Coordinates of N, CA and C in Angstrom, one line a residue:
X1074 N 18.8 -16.1 35.7 CA 17.6 -16.4 36.5 C 17.3 -14.7 36.9
X1075 N 16.3 -14.1 35.1 CA 15.1 -13.2 35.7 C 15.2 -11.9 37.1
X1076 N 14.6 -11.4 37.0 CA 15.2 -10.8 39.2 C 13.2 -10.7 38.1
X1077 N 13.2 -10.6 39.4 CA 11.4 -10.4 40.0 C 10.4 -9.4 40.2
X1078 N 8.9 -9.3 40.1 CA 9.1 -8.0 40.7 C 8.6 -7.2 42.0
X1079 N 9.5 -8.3 42.5 CA 9.9 -7.9 43.9 C 10.9 -7.2 44.4
X1080 N 12.2 -7.3 43.3 CA 12.7 -5.9 43.3 C 12.5 -5.3 42.2
X1081 N 11.5 -3.5 42.8 CA 11.2 -2.7 41.1 C 12.2 -2.2 40.4
X1082 N 13.4 -1.9 40.9 CA 14.8 -1.7 40.3 C 15.4 -1.8 39.3
X1083 N 15.3 -3.9 39.9 CA 16.2 -4.9 38.7 C 15.1 -4.8 37.9
X1084 N 13.6 -5.3 38.1 CA 12.4 -5.3 37.1 C 12.5 -4.5 36.3
X1085 N 12.2 -2.9 36.4 CA 12.4 -2.1 35.3 C 13.5 -2.5 35.0
X1086 N 14.9 -2.4 35.1 CA 15.9 -2.7 34.6 C 15.7 -4.0 32.9
X1087 N 15.7 -4.7 34.0 CA 15.5 -6.3 33.5 C 14.5 -6.0 32.2
X1088 N 13.5 -5.0 32.5 CA 12.7 -5.1 31.5 C 12.6 -3.8 30.1
X1089 N 13.3 -2.6 30.7 CA 14.5 -1.5 29.6 C 15.3 -2.9 29.0
X1090 N 15.8 -3.8 29.1 CA 17.2 -4.1 28.0 C 16.0 -4.6 27.3
X1091 N 15.1 -5.3 28.1 CA 14.2 -5.7 26.6 C 13.9 -5.8 25.8
X1092 N 13.0 -4.1 25.9 CA 12.8 -3.3 25.4 C 13.4 -2.7 24.0
X1093 N 14.3 -2.6 24.6 CA 15.4 -1.4 23.9 C 15.8 -3.1 22.8
X1094 N 15.9 -4.2 23.0 CA 16.4 -5.2 22.3 C 15.3 -5.2 21.1
X1095 N 13.7 -4.8 21.0 CA 12.8 -5.0 20.2 C 12.6 -4.7 19.7
X1096 N 12.1 -4.8 18.1 CA 11.4 -4.3 17.3 C 10.5 -2.6 17.7
X1097 N 11.3 -1.6 16.3 CA 10.4 -0.4 16.3 C 9.5 -0.5 15.4
X1098 N 8.7 0.0 15.4 CA 7.3 0.3 13.7 C 7.2 1.9 13.9
X1099 N 7.1 1.8 11.9 CA 6.5 3.4 12.0 C 5.2 3.0 12.4
X1100 N 4.9 4.2 12.5 CA 3.6 4.2 12.5 C 2.6 5.2 11.6
X1101 N 1.9 5.7 11.2 CA 0.7 6.1 10.0 C -0.6 6.3 10.5
X1102 N -0.7 7.9 10.8 CA -2.1 7.6 10.9 C -2.5 8.7 9.5
X1103 N -4.0 9.0 9.4 CA -4.5 9.4 8.4 C -6.6 8.8 8.7
X1104 N -6.8 10.4 8.3 CA -7.5 10.3 7.9 C -8.7 10.7 6.9
X1105 N -10.5 9.4 7.0 CA -11.1 10.3 5.8 C -12.3 11.0 6.3
X1106 N -12.1 11.9 5.6 CA -13.1 13.4 5.6 C -13.9 13.1 4.2
X1107 N -15.5 13.4 4.2 CA -16.4 13.4 3.4 C -16.2 14.8 3.4
X1108 N -17.4 15.1 2.2 CA -18.4 16.6 2.1 C -19.6 15.8 2.0
X1109 N -20.1 17.0 2.1 CA -21.9 16.1 2.2 C -22.8 15.5 0.8
X1110 N -21.0 15.6 -0.1 CA -21.9 15.1 -0.6 C -20.5 15.0 -1.4
X1111 N -20.4 14.0 -0.8 CA -19.2 12.8 -1.1 C -18.5 12.7 -1.1
X1112 N -17.8 13.5 -1.2 CA -16.2 13.7 -2.0 C -15.9 13.7 -0.9
X1113 N -14.3 13.1 -1.4 CA -13.2 13.0 0.0 C -12.1 13.0 0.5
X1114 N -11.4 13.9 1.3 CA -11.3 15.4 1.2 C -9.4 15.0 1.4
X1115 N -8.2 14.8 0.2 CA -7.1 15.1 0.2 C -6.0 16.1 0.2
X1116 N -5.0 15.3 0.3 CA -4.2 17.1 1.2 C -2.9 16.8 -0.3
X1117 N -2.5 17.4 -1.4 CA -0.8 17.6 -1.7 C -0.1 17.8 -1.3
X1118 N 0.7 16.7 -0.9 CA 1.9 16.9 0.3 C 3.4 17.3 -1.0
X1119 N 4.2 19.4 -0.2 CA 5.4 18.9 -1.5 C 6.2 18.2 -0.6
X1120 N 6.2 17.1 -0.4 CA 7.7 16.2 0.4 C 7.3 15.5 -0.3
X1121 N 6.6 14.5 -1.1 CA 6.1 13.1 -3.1 C 5.5 14.1 -3.5
X1122 N 5.6 12.8 -4.3 CA 4.6 12.7 -6.1 C 3.4 12.3 -4.8
X1123 N 1.8 12.9 -5.8 CA 0.7 12.6 -5.8 C 0.8 12.8 -4.6
X1124 N -0.5 12.8 -4.2 CA -2.5 13.5 -3.5 C -1.9 12.7 -1.8
X1125 N -2.6 12.6 -1.6 CA -2.7 11.5 -0.4 C -4.3 11.8 1.2
X1126 N -4.5 10.7 1.9 CA -5.4 11.6 3.0 C -4.8 11.8 4.2
X1127 N -5.3 12.9 4.8 CA -4.5 14.1 5.6 C -4.4 12.7 7.1
X1128 N -3.1 13.2 7.2 CA -2.3 12.5 8.9 C -1.0 12.7 8.0
X1129 N -0.3 11.9 9.0 CA 0.8 11.7 9.4 C 1.8 10.8 9.6
X1130 N 3.0 10.5 9.6 CA 3.4 9.4 10.8 C 3.5 9.8 12.5
X1131 N 3.3 9.5 13.0 CA 4.0 9.2 15.2 C 4.5 9.9 15.1
X1132 N 4.8 11.2 15.9 CA 6.5 10.8 17.0 C 5.8 9.8 17.6
X1133 N 7.2 9.9 18.2 CA 8.2 8.9 19.6 C 6.7 9.1 20.4
X1134 N 6.1 7.3 20.8 CA 5.1 7.0 22.4 C 3.7 7.6 21.7
X1135 N 4.0 8.4 20.7 CA 2.5 9.1 19.7 C 1.4 7.4 19.4
X1136 N -0.1 8.2 21.1 CA -0.7 7.7 19.9 C -1.7 7.5 18.2
X1137 N -1.9 6.5 17.4 CA -2.0 7.0 16.6 C -3.3 8.1 16.4
X1138 N -4.0 8.0 17.4 CA -5.7 8.8 16.5 C -4.9 10.2 17.1
X1139 N -4.3 10.0 18.1 CA -3.8 11.5 18.5 C -2.0 12.5 17.5
X1140 N -2.2 11.0 16.6 CA -1.0 11.0 15.8 C -1.8 12.0 13.8
X1141 N -2.8 11.9 13.8 CA -4.6 12.0 13.1 C -4.7 13.6 13.7
X1142 N -4.8 13.7 14.4 CA -5.5 15.1 15.6 C -4.5 16.3 14.9
X1143 N -2.7 16.0 15.8 CA -2.4 17.0 15.3 C -1.8 17.3 13.9
X1144 N -2.2 16.0 13.3 CA -1.2 16.4 11.7 C -2.2 17.3 11.0
X1145 N -3.9 17.1 11.6 CA -4.3 17.9 10.9 C -4.6 19.5 11.2
X1146 N -4.3 19.4 12.5 CA -3.8 20.7 13.6 C -2.7 21.4 12.8
X1147 N -1.3 20.8 12.5 CA -0.4 21.5 11.8 C -0.6 22.3 10.6
X1148 N -1.4 21.2 9.3 CA -0.9 20.6 8.3 C -2.5 21.9 7.4
X1149 N -4.0 21.4 8.7 CA -4.9 22.1 8.4 C -4.9 23.6 9.1
X1150 N -4.8 23.4 9.8 CA -5.4 24.1 11.3 C -6.6 23.7 11.6
X1151 N -7.0 22.7 12.1 CA -7.7 22.3 12.1 C -8.2 21.3 13.6
X1152 N -9.1 21.5 13.4 CA -9.1 20.1 15.1 C -10.0 19.1 14.6
X1153 N -10.4 18.0 15.0 CA -10.8 16.6 14.4 C -11.6 16.0 16.1
X1154 N -12.7 16.0 15.7 CA -13.6 14.3 16.5 C -13.6 13.5 16.0
X1155 N -12.5 12.6 15.8 CA -12.5 11.0 15.0 C -14.0 10.5 15.6
X1156 N -14.7 9.2 15.1 CA -16.0 8.8 14.9 C -15.9 7.6 14.8
X1157 N -14.1 7.1 15.1 CA -13.9 5.6 14.8 C -12.9 5.4 14.6
X1158 N -12.1 3.9 13.9 CA -11.2 3.2 13.3 C -12.2 2.6 11.9
X1159 N -11.4 2.7 11.0 CA -12.1 2.1 9.8 C -10.4 1.1 9.0
X1160 N -9.3 1.8 9.5 CA -8.2 0.0 8.6 C -7.1 0.5 9.6
X1161 N -6.5 -1.3 9.7 CA -5.7 -1.2 10.5 C -4.5 -2.3 8.6
X1162 N -3.2 -1.3 8.4 CA -2.6 -2.3 7.6 C -1.4 -1.9 7.5
X1163 N -1.1 -3.5 8.0 CA 0.5 -4.0 7.9 C 1.1 -3.4 6.8
X1164 N 2.3 -3.2 6.4 CA 2.8 -2.2 5.8 C 4.1 -3.3 5.1
X1165 N 4.6 -4.5 4.7 CA 5.8 -4.8 4.3 C 6.9 -3.7 4.1
X1166 N 8.3 -3.5 4.5 CA 9.4 -3.3 3.5 C 9.4 -3.2 2.5
X1167 N 9.5 -1.5 1.9 CA 9.6 -1.9 0.3 C 10.7 -0.6 0.5
X1168 N 11.5 -0.2 -0.8 CA 12.6 0.2 -0.5 C 13.2 0.6 -0.1
X1169 N 13.8 1.8 0.9 CA 14.9 1.5 2.0 C 13.9 1.8 3.5
X1170 N 12.7 1.8 3.4 CA 12.1 1.9 4.8 C 11.4 0.5 4.8
X1171 N 12.0 0.2 6.5 CA 11.6 -1.1 7.3 C 10.4 -0.5 7.0
X1172 N 9.6 -2.1 8.0 CA 7.5 -2.2 7.6 C 6.9 -0.6 8.6
X1173 N 5.8 -1.8 8.7 CA 4.9 0.1 8.9 C 3.9 -0.5 9.5
X1174 N 2.9 0.1 10.5 CA 2.0 0.2 10.8 C 0.7 1.7 10.2
X1175 N -0.1 0.9 9.2 CA -0.8 2.0 9.3 C -2.3 2.8 9.3
X1176 N -2.4 2.8 9.7 CA -4.6 3.4 10.6 C -5.2 4.5 9.7
X1177 N -6.3 4.2 9.3 CA -7.3 5.0 9.2 C -8.3 5.4 9.5
X1178 N -8.2 6.6 10.1 CA -10.1 7.1 11.0 C -10.9 7.9 10.0
X1179 N -11.9 8.1 10.9 CA -13.3 8.1 10.4 C -13.4 9.9 10.7
X1180 N -13.1 11.1 10.4 CA -13.5 12.1 10.7 C -14.5 12.1 10.0
X1181 N -15.6 11.6 9.7 CA -17.1 12.3 9.0 C -17.3 13.4 7.8
X1182 N -18.1 13.6 8.5 CA -18.0 14.8 7.2 C -18.0 16.6 7.6
X1183 N -17.0 17.3 6.3 CA -17.0 18.4 7.1 C -18.0 19.5 6.1
X1184 N -18.6 20.5 6.9 CA -19.5 21.3 5.7 C -18.5 22.7 5.6
X1185 N -17.6 23.1 5.6 CA -16.7 24.1 5.5 C -15.9 24.2 4.6
X1186 N -15.9 24.2 3.5 CA -14.2 23.2 2.6 C -13.0 25.0 2.3
X1187 N -14.1 25.8 2.7 CA -13.5 26.8 3.3 C -12.3 27.9 4.4
X1188 N -12.6 26.4 5.1 CA -11.8 26.7 6.7 C -10.8 25.4 6.2
X1189 N -10.2 24.7 4.6 CA -8.9 23.4 4.8 C -9.1 23.7 3.8
X1190 N -7.8 25.1 4.6 CA -6.5 25.8 3.9 C -5.0 24.7 3.9
X1191 N -4.0 25.1 3.5 CA -2.9 24.9 4.2 C -2.1 25.7 5.5
X1192 N -1.5 25.0 6.2 CA -1.4 25.9 7.0 C 0.6 26.2 6.8
X1193 N 0.8 25.2 6.8 CA 2.6 24.6 7.0 C 3.3 24.2 5.5
X1194 N 3.6 24.8 5.3 CA 4.9 24.6 4.1 C 5.0 22.5 3.4
X1195 N 4.1 21.7 3.9 CA 4.4 20.6 4.3 C 3.3 19.8 3.0
X1196 N 2.2 21.0 2.8 CA 1.4 21.2 1.9 C 0.8 21.7 1.1
X1197 N 0.8 21.8 -0.5 CA 0.3 22.8 -1.6 C -0.8 22.9 -1.9
X1198 N -2.0 21.9 -1.1 CA -3.3 22.4 -1.1 C -3.8 21.6 -1.0
X1199 N -5.3 21.7 -0.5 CA -5.8 20.8 0.2 C -7.8 21.3 -0.4
X1200 N -8.3 19.9 -0.8 CA -9.5 19.7 -1.3 C -10.7 18.6 -1.4
X1201 N -11.8 18.8 -1.2 CA -12.6 17.6 -1.8 C -12.9 17.2 -3.0
X1202 N -12.8 16.3 -3.4 CA -12.4 14.9 -5.1 C -13.4 14.1 -5.2
X1203 N -14.2 13.8 -6.0 CA -14.6 13.0 -6.1 C -14.3 11.4 -5.9
X1204 N -14.9 10.5 -5.2 CA -13.9 9.0 -4.8 C -13.3 8.4 -5.8
X1205 N -14.1 8.2 -7.8 CA -13.6 8.1 -8.3 C -12.6 9.1 -8.7
X1206 N -12.0 10.1 -8.7 CA -11.0 10.7 -9.2 C -9.7 10.8 -8.0
X1207 N -10.4 10.7 -6.5 CA -9.3 10.8 -5.4 C -8.2 9.1 -5.5
X1208 N -9.2 7.8 -6.2 CA -8.6 6.6 -6.2 C -7.7 6.6 -7.8
X1209 N -7.8 7.6 -8.3 CA -6.8 7.4 -9.5 C -5.5 8.5 -9.0
X1210 N -5.3 9.5 -8.0 CA -5.0 10.5 -7.8 C -3.9 10.0 -6.6
X1211 N -4.4 9.2 -5.7 CA -3.1 8.3 -4.7 C -1.8 7.3 -5.4
X1212 N -1.1 7.0 -4.8 CA -1.6 5.7 -4.9 C -1.7 4.9 -4.2
X1213 N -1.2 3.6 -5.5 CA -1.2 2.2 -5.3 C -2.1 1.3 -4.3
X1214 N -1.1 2.1 -2.9 CA -0.8 1.4 -1.8 C -2.0 2.8 -1.2
X1215 N -1.9 3.2 -1.7 CA -2.9 4.2 -0.8 C -4.5 3.7 -1.1
X1216 N -4.5 3.8 -2.6 CA -6.4 4.0 -3.3 C -6.5 2.1 -2.5
X1217 N -5.7 1.1 -2.7 CA -6.4 0.0 -1.6 C -6.2 0.1 -0.2
X1218 N -5.8 1.2 0.7 CA -6.4 1.5 1.7 C -7.6 2.0 2.3
X1219 N -7.8 3.3 0.7 CA -8.5 3.8 0.7 C -9.6 3.1 0.5
X1220 N -10.0 2.2 0.0 CA -10.6 1.5 -1.0 C -11.5 0.7 0.7
X1221 N -10.6 0.2 0.9 CA -11.2 -0.9 2.4 C -11.8 0.5 3.4
X1222 N -11.1 1.1 3.3 CA -11.6 2.4 4.4 C -13.1 3.2 4.5
X1223 N -13.8 2.8 3.3 CA -14.5 3.1 1.8 C -15.9 2.4 2.8
X1224 N -15.4 0.7 2.4 CA -16.0 -0.5 2.3 C -16.3 -0.1 4.3
X1225 N -15.4 -0.7 5.0 CA -14.7 -0.5 6.7 C -16.3 0.5 7.1
X1226 N -16.8 2.1 6.3 CA -18.1 2.5 5.8 C -18.8 2.1 6.0
X1227 N -18.8 1.4 4.9 CA -20.1 0.9 4.5 C -21.0 -0.2 4.9
X1228 N -19.5 -1.3 5.5 CA -20.6 -2.1 6.8 C -19.7 -2.0 8.3
X1229 N -20.0 -0.6 8.8 CA -19.5 -0.8 9.9 C -19.5 -1.6 10.7
X1230 N -17.8 -1.5 9.9 CA -16.6 -2.2 10.5 C -15.3 -2.1 10.2
X1231 N -14.4 -1.9 11.1 CA -13.3 -1.8 10.7 C -12.7 -3.0 9.6
X1232 N -11.4 -2.9 8.9 CA -10.7 -3.6 7.9 C -9.3 -3.8 8.7
X1233 N -9.2 -5.0 8.3 CA -7.9 -5.0 9.1 C -6.8 -5.9 7.3
X1234 N -5.2 -4.6 6.8 CA -5.1 -5.1 5.6 C -3.2 -5.7 5.6
X1235 N -3.2 -6.6 5.0 CA -2.3 -7.5 5.1 C -1.3 -6.9 3.8
X1236 N 0.0 -5.8 3.3 CA -0.2 -5.1 3.2 C -1.1 -4.3 1.5
X1237 N -2.1 -4.0 3.2 CA -3.3 -3.3 1.0 C -4.1 -4.7 1.0
X1238 N -3.8 -5.7 0.9 CA -5.0 -6.9 0.7 C -5.4 -6.9 2.3
X1239 N -6.9 -7.4 2.2 CA -7.9 -8.4 2.5 C -7.1 -9.8 1.6
X1240 N -7.3 -11.0 3.4 CA -7.2 -11.8 3.4 C -7.5 -13.5 3.8
X1241 N -9.2 -12.9 4.4 CA -10.2 -13.3 5.5 C -11.0 -13.6 4.5

């Protein structure tokens, strides 16, 4: 028999035990930022091949939107106001990695690409790139997410992906 909320200590211990057995998800949070010409901001990470959208992995108990803000501050020395959610993608386990939830937020338009220089060792470069070129520089998985983010902007509503695909 499980404890009841009438005994707060027992109830919290019961909830903690259940919580410890539940699966944990990795969470990635990226941001789509454009310039006035419609080019997309990409970053070139030093720790993996290929280009990527700015962002990264959330820390324990960190909301995805705060993770992307933190990553932009750490990597590009830039604060950002997010304009909304564009994509949520459930990514299936691949290689040695478990599944994850990946978010892309709308970062709007930046006009001053001079201020976008890497501020730590995780990035070698950051620059605005035409969308078609950007699609060629990112991984296939990110390309599907980037395409969905652009469509979400056009349609004015967020998209849910299942391992990069829409099944709706």
